[in-house]
XYZ file of C-alpha atoms in Angstrom:
441
model
C 119.510 80.432 26.892
C 116.149 80.213 28.600
C 116.692 79.686 32.294
C 118.529 78.106 35.190
C 118.847 74.668 33.590
C 120.782 76.150 30.675
C 123.014 78.124 33.036
C 123.951 74.954 34.920
C 125.124 73.077 31.823
C 128.791 74.263 31.846
C 129.312 73.094 35.416
C 127.774 69.662 34.884
C 129.612 69.253 31.580
C 132.950 69.931 33.303
C 132.702 66.916 35.625
C 135.281 64.214 34.978
C 136.366 60.960 36.656
C 139.069 61.299 39.292
C 141.636 59.457 37.196
C 141.424 62.329 34.707
C 142.025 65.053 37.283
C 144.676 67.533 36.225
C 146.274 70.674 37.678
C 146.668 73.971 35.863
C 148.744 76.906 37.090
C 148.931 80.552 36.082
C 151.682 82.998 37.008
C 151.967 86.703 36.204
C 155.029 88.951 36.227
C 156.002 92.558 35.509
C 158.482 93.432 32.770
C 160.888 96.282 33.515
C 164.094 97.847 32.233
C 166.894 96.082 34.097
C 168.848 99.286 34.664
C 166.176 101.848 35.463
C 163.204 99.742 36.564
C 160.953 101.582 34.098
C 157.886 99.531 33.109
C 157.772 97.751 29.774
C 155.511 99.442 27.186
C 153.049 97.440 25.096
C 154.693 98.264 21.756
C 157.986 99.676 20.505
C 161.556 98.505 20.001
C 161.766 97.200 23.588
C 158.254 96.187 24.544
C 155.887 93.415 25.514
C 155.053 93.049 21.826
C 158.748 92.574 20.987
C 158.938 89.766 23.541
C 155.809 88.066 22.179
C 157.103 88.249 18.609
C 160.439 86.739 19.681
C 158.655 83.869 21.463
C 156.767 83.162 18.243
C 159.883 83.297 16.074
C 162.190 81.283 18.331
C 159.998 78.898 20.289
C 157.020 77.941 18.156
C 154.272 79.892 19.869
C 151.330 80.972 17.726
C 149.885 84.478 17.805
C 146.350 85.076 19.031
C 144.422 88.245 18.204
C 141.033 89.433 19.430
C 139.977 89.912 15.810
C 141.513 89.003 12.472
C 143.179 92.394 12.082
C 143.550 93.293 15.754
C 146.730 93.583 17.828
C 148.469 90.576 19.350
C 147.096 89.947 22.830
C 148.197 86.347 23.521
C 150.190 83.339 22.332
C 149.199 79.665 22.284
C 151.140 76.393 22.183
C 150.391 72.812 23.217
C 147.574 73.580 25.643
C 149.358 76.549 27.237
C 149.028 80.256 26.587
C 150.966 83.442 27.232
C 148.513 86.258 27.849
C 148.660 89.925 28.769
C 147.019 91.603 31.708
C 145.837 95.212 31.270
C 149.113 96.894 32.313
C 151.303 94.606 30.228
C 151.850 91.950 32.913
C 152.929 88.747 31.185
C 151.067 85.621 32.286
C 151.850 81.996 31.583
C 148.615 80.004 31.709
C 150.049 76.537 31.763
C 148.803 73.322 30.262
C 146.888 70.836 32.428
C 149.244 68.355 34.106
C 149.041 65.293 36.325
C 151.427 66.611 38.972
C 153.243 69.648 40.318
C 156.651 68.453 39.101
C 155.392 68.879 35.531
C 154.052 72.340 36.324
C 157.453 73.378 37.649
C 159.219 72.053 34.576
C 156.863 74.042 32.349
C 157.386 77.207 34.412
C 161.158 76.761 34.285
C 161.024 76.214 30.555
C 158.991 79.368 30.078
C 161.506 81.444 32.035
C 164.350 79.893 30.053
C 162.648 80.915 26.800
C 162.361 84.458 28.119
C 165.929 84.621 29.384
C 167.798 85.134 26.103
C 165.165 87.502 24.748
C 165.189 89.550 27.934
C 168.970 89.634 28.075
C 169.209 91.024 24.548
C 166.673 93.741 25.387
C 168.065 94.486 28.873
C 164.764 93.507 30.493
C 163.971 91.847 33.802
C 160.834 90.157 35.118
C 159.589 90.780 38.629
C 157.681 88.114 40.577
C 155.832 90.241 43.117
C 152.184 90.963 43.896
C 152.083 94.714 43.233
C 154.255 96.723 40.868
C 157.005 97.905 43.224
C 158.074 100.956 41.212
C 155.560 102.263 38.675
C 152.861 104.875 39.092
C 149.556 104.371 37.289
C 150.428 106.989 34.676
C 153.671 105.193 33.790
C 152.011 101.948 32.728
C 150.638 101.003 29.300
C 147.139 99.854 28.420
C 146.973 96.575 26.529
C 144.543 97.114 23.601
C 141.975 94.471 24.497
C 138.330 95.526 24.271
C 137.356 94.124 27.669
C 140.118 96.112 29.345
C 138.865 99.380 27.908
C 135.398 98.670 29.265
C 136.759 97.710 32.691
C 138.883 100.868 32.689
C 135.763 102.998 32.359
C 133.474 101.004 34.613
C 135.469 99.800 37.634
C 136.340 103.278 39.010
C 132.595 103.899 39.345
C 132.132 101.022 41.823
C 135.350 100.892 43.848
C 138.678 102.545 44.553
C 140.961 99.675 43.555
C 139.904 98.826 40.014
C 142.671 100.466 38.019
C 145.398 99.313 40.404
C 143.967 95.787 40.265
C 144.116 95.847 36.491
C 147.578 97.303 35.965
C 149.583 97.119 39.168
C 148.771 93.674 40.606
C 150.075 90.242 39.693
C 149.150 86.821 40.998
C 149.817 83.109 40.888
C 146.719 80.899 40.632
C 145.842 77.228 40.254
C 142.935 75.310 38.726
C 141.461 71.983 39.822
C 138.951 69.501 38.425
C 135.867 68.040 40.071
C 133.844 64.869 39.549
C 130.456 65.787 41.054
C 128.351 68.731 42.092
C 128.776 67.840 45.750
C 132.537 67.553 45.352
C 132.823 70.835 43.476
C 130.815 72.784 46.035
C 132.713 71.198 48.910
C 136.049 72.145 47.329
C 134.750 75.655 46.692
C 133.536 76.008 50.273
C 136.767 74.764 51.878
C 138.941 76.811 49.531
C 137.032 80.001 50.286
C 137.404 79.429 54.033
C 141.138 78.811 53.646
C 141.718 81.629 51.181
C 142.606 84.378 53.715
C 145.178 82.086 55.337
C 146.736 81.283 51.957
C 146.774 84.976 51.048
C 148.770 85.606 54.228
C 151.165 82.738 53.540
C 151.948 84.123 50.073
C 151.874 87.861 50.923
C 154.549 89.340 48.662
C 153.963 93.015 47.897
C 155.606 95.309 50.463
C 156.653 98.053 48.000
C 154.714 100.811 46.239
C 156.287 103.377 43.889
C 159.793 102.622 45.093
C 159.127 102.717 48.815
C 157.903 100.508 51.652
C 154.190 101.158 52.176
C 153.996 99.632 55.652
C 152.140 96.397 54.932
C 152.779 92.939 53.483
C 150.330 92.558 50.569
C 149.338 95.674 48.677
C 147.706 93.396 46.099
C 145.354 91.982 48.719
C 144.587 95.488 49.971
C 143.727 96.581 46.439
C 141.321 93.656 46.046
C 139.295 94.713 49.081
C 137.593 97.448 47.027
C 137.358 96.640 43.327
C 133.695 95.775 42.744
C 131.674 94.378 45.664
C 129.189 92.758 43.282
C 131.791 90.465 41.692
C 134.494 89.848 44.314
C 135.052 88.464 47.794
C 134.391 85.286 49.782
C 130.868 84.458 48.511
C 128.879 84.252 51.723
C 125.993 82.490 49.974
C 128.034 79.322 49.236
C 130.012 78.987 52.486
C 127.574 76.632 54.208
C 127.042 72.897 53.694
C 124.333 71.841 51.293
C 124.924 74.534 48.692
C 124.626 73.591 45.039
C 125.675 74.900 41.644
C 122.453 76.882 41.525
C 123.567 78.941 44.534
C 126.722 80.047 42.702
C 124.636 80.712 39.596
C 122.208 82.880 41.571
C 125.118 84.997 42.782
C 126.574 85.260 39.268
C 123.201 86.247 37.801
C 123.091 89.385 39.927
C 126.637 90.505 39.105
C 126.896 93.292 36.508
C 128.134 92.425 33.042
C 130.907 94.075 31.039
C 130.094 93.175 27.453
C 128.682 90.828 24.861
C 130.306 90.016 21.523
C 128.628 89.393 18.215
C 131.299 88.400 15.738
C 134.059 90.990 16.043
C 131.648 93.598 17.397
C 131.846 94.326 21.125
C 128.728 95.727 22.801
C 129.282 97.347 26.193
C 126.486 96.745 28.690
C 128.087 97.533 32.039
C 125.668 97.749 34.905
C 123.150 95.295 33.463
C 123.028 92.087 35.482
C 123.059 88.790 33.648
C 119.654 88.127 35.206
C 118.305 91.199 33.432
C 120.068 90.286 30.194
C 118.629 86.764 30.322
C 115.122 88.132 30.802
C 115.134 91.263 28.639
C 118.113 90.997 26.293
C 120.204 93.978 25.214
C 119.625 96.036 22.060
C 117.804 93.150 20.452
C 120.407 90.543 21.406
C 119.580 87.630 23.680
C 121.713 85.529 25.975
C 123.762 82.678 24.536
C 125.965 80.074 26.200
C 129.000 82.035 24.995
C 127.687 85.168 26.730
C 127.327 83.178 29.944
C 130.875 81.828 29.702
C 132.164 85.351 29.071
C 130.287 86.627 32.096
C 131.610 83.862 34.361
C 135.133 84.847 33.301
C 134.560 88.443 34.426
C 133.696 87.506 38.012
C 136.549 87.790 40.506
C 135.802 86.015 43.804
C 138.721 84.731 45.858
C 137.858 81.244 44.571
C 136.016 80.980 41.285
C 133.804 78.208 39.943
C 134.001 77.626 36.205
C 134.907 74.443 34.408
C 137.455 74.155 37.190
C 137.844 75.346 40.768
C 140.161 78.346 40.436
C 142.006 79.514 43.568
C 142.910 83.178 43.160
C 144.073 84.689 46.449
C 147.894 84.724 46.229
C 150.443 87.353 45.263
C 152.837 86.606 42.416
C 156.028 84.917 43.609
C 159.692 84.385 42.899
C 160.643 81.346 40.812
C 161.542 79.521 44.035
C 157.987 79.862 45.396
C 155.707 79.891 42.341
C 155.148 76.122 42.428
C 154.346 76.176 46.138
C 150.874 77.583 45.447
C 149.655 74.741 43.184
C 151.440 72.250 45.448
C 149.645 73.498 48.560
C 146.208 73.348 46.967
C 146.883 70.003 45.239
C 147.713 68.411 48.572
C 144.457 69.696 50.053
C 141.981 69.283 47.184
C 143.197 66.075 45.511
C 143.440 63.840 48.596
C 140.285 62.754 50.421
C 141.823 62.608 53.875
C 143.441 66.035 53.472
C 140.177 67.562 52.305
C 138.392 66.019 55.287
C 141.002 67.528 57.610
C 140.832 70.946 55.954
C 137.050 70.918 56.182
C 137.131 69.970 59.863
C 139.688 72.708 60.537
C 137.689 75.465 58.847
C 134.032 74.479 59.149
C 133.372 76.688 62.148
C 134.931 79.778 60.536
C 132.208 82.336 59.968
C 131.938 84.727 57.054
C 132.113 87.677 59.454
C 135.341 86.373 61.026
C 136.979 85.795 57.655
C 135.928 89.202 56.344
C 137.340 90.890 59.452
C 140.618 89.024 58.977
C 141.234 90.109 55.404
C 142.241 93.766 56.073
C 144.568 92.658 58.879
C 146.287 90.213 56.527
C 147.149 92.972 54.062
C 149.133 94.687 56.807
C 150.448 91.864 58.973
C 150.157 88.620 56.956
C 151.017 85.725 59.296
C 151.505 88.090 62.237
C 147.769 88.848 62.235
C 145.668 87.126 64.865
C 142.660 84.875 64.377
C 140.614 83.608 67.316
C 143.276 84.767 69.716
C 146.331 83.180 68.114
C 148.799 84.249 65.470
C 147.758 83.247 61.985
C 151.147 81.564 61.537
C 149.969 78.730 63.797
C 146.948 78.111 61.595
C 149.154 78.284 58.490
C 151.392 75.565 59.958
C 148.388 73.288 60.382
C 147.317 73.958 56.786
C 150.817 73.067 55.589
C 150.782 69.795 57.522
C 147.457 68.883 55.920
C 148.764 69.676 52.429
C 152.014 67.801 52.983
C 150.089 64.736 54.089
C 147.968 64.861 50.953
C 151.011 65.179 48.701
C 152.773 62.318 50.480
C 149.788 60.022 49.938
C 149.573 61.046 46.255
C 153.184 59.889 45.915
C 153.913 61.523 42.567
C 157.664 61.066 42.349
C 160.460 62.761 40.415
C 164.141 62.160 41.088
C 163.224 60.269 44.218
C 161.127 63.083 45.733
C 157.378 63.567 45.913
C 155.520 66.867 45.444
C 156.261 67.981 49.009
C 159.608 69.225 47.704
C 157.761 72.216 46.242
C 156.567 73.261 49.716
C 160.019 73.254 51.337
C 160.796 76.952 50.900
C 157.279 77.998 51.943
C 157.460 75.707 54.962
C 160.702 77.260 56.156
C 159.122 80.723 56.006
C 155.920 79.691 57.789
C 157.918 77.942 60.503
C 159.499 81.329 61.283
C 156.112 83.070 61.113
C 157.146 84.844 57.931
C 155.731 85.411 54.459
C 157.685 86.158 51.243
C 157.329 89.902 51.846
C 159.306 89.525 55.082
C 162.157 87.910 53.169
C 162.016 90.678 50.538
C 162.546 93.456 53.064
C 164.949 91.648 55.392
C 168.144 93.632 55.894
C 166.947 96.790 54.181
C 168.437 99.747 56.011
C 168.147 103.496 55.801
C 171.309 103.668 53.690
C 170.065 101.149 51.117
C 169.680 102.102 47.468
C 166.038 101.068 47.712
C 165.186 101.179 44.011
C 168.173 99.003 43.147
C 167.428 96.623 46.008
C 163.812 96.276 44.902
C 164.909 95.347 41.381
C 167.437 92.809 42.599
C 165.215 91.235 45.251
C 162.015 91.088 43.161
C 163.591 89.606 40.047
C 162.396 86.145 39.081
């Protein structure tokens, strides 16, 4: 790679006509012992590895290893993958679908495949944004080279890196774009809406078996991971920004590694700008290095070959599909996107940054411009519902708005999923047992 023009190629190459737009969803979960709540180890008789091997044997998944002789770190099948986060969190990265109904069917099928395996092993899966029971020293490390590098590097630049890696879980969605202008507009609007969506999906009120006093410990963790690679991307929030503006930000972010064959070379602290200009130990930047680097950046909304919205806690099965449904209604309908842009265009970076800490504690009870955030969330829901209605993707006589019903009922009451999780908990409750029961997918 020689310069900016080469760095722009992946974004231009990803453009596709609107009739080929698809939706991808990703959902993470924690595996625990059903009886004790102890976290699932990476390997052993009852482990993440046991689950992966059973999925291969019973359901036709294919193993994926980082190298020919390396440990299993993922599974692949028909455009979908099952991957592992650093602390053993199991993630379904779904195939690309035309509508949210199909996403929900895939998610349900994945949980059904896990059900028998988990029952035999006395395991449960928790859909929640922060591990509600485990301490850091109780969790495994998945043996992936990138994770080892992140484990060493992230604690040098922020306080939340290790918790982000091993004790958080999320649900995300990915969306296509047909032009540079359209991609940057979607990125801009999504970044402005991201704090509101984080509040709507706040779902991590427990830490190490106790209430911690807030609504999203995952969002709190993300406030201090690595300031050079996270956040709301102030430099692309204004109209008129182009791919090159995102690239300029990415160039200054520190790298983690480059790979040459099966050999991993750690170069933490070197920016991609420096690597592009000077190389590293005689190696020079390739398009694969650039793609790897883009995948190690963690803004609230990420630009790659898709627009990736990243700001939500992991959810129960009843709410997982609400996240892709909400964003589909906004980003895949022109009128809805116009309305979302008009709603958020005056939001300043400083206002949004000031809101984020309050959301971790109060979610929809936080205030923004003098009113409760719940009121703004209701307007966002109306916009998304309108977009889904106009898309009119039907299944069993219902359009995609059906996937927003549970979320809508919470927002109408000014609540987030964390509020439902803690409702009715009293001083006499067996809190550990209640956490297991209430967090289970």
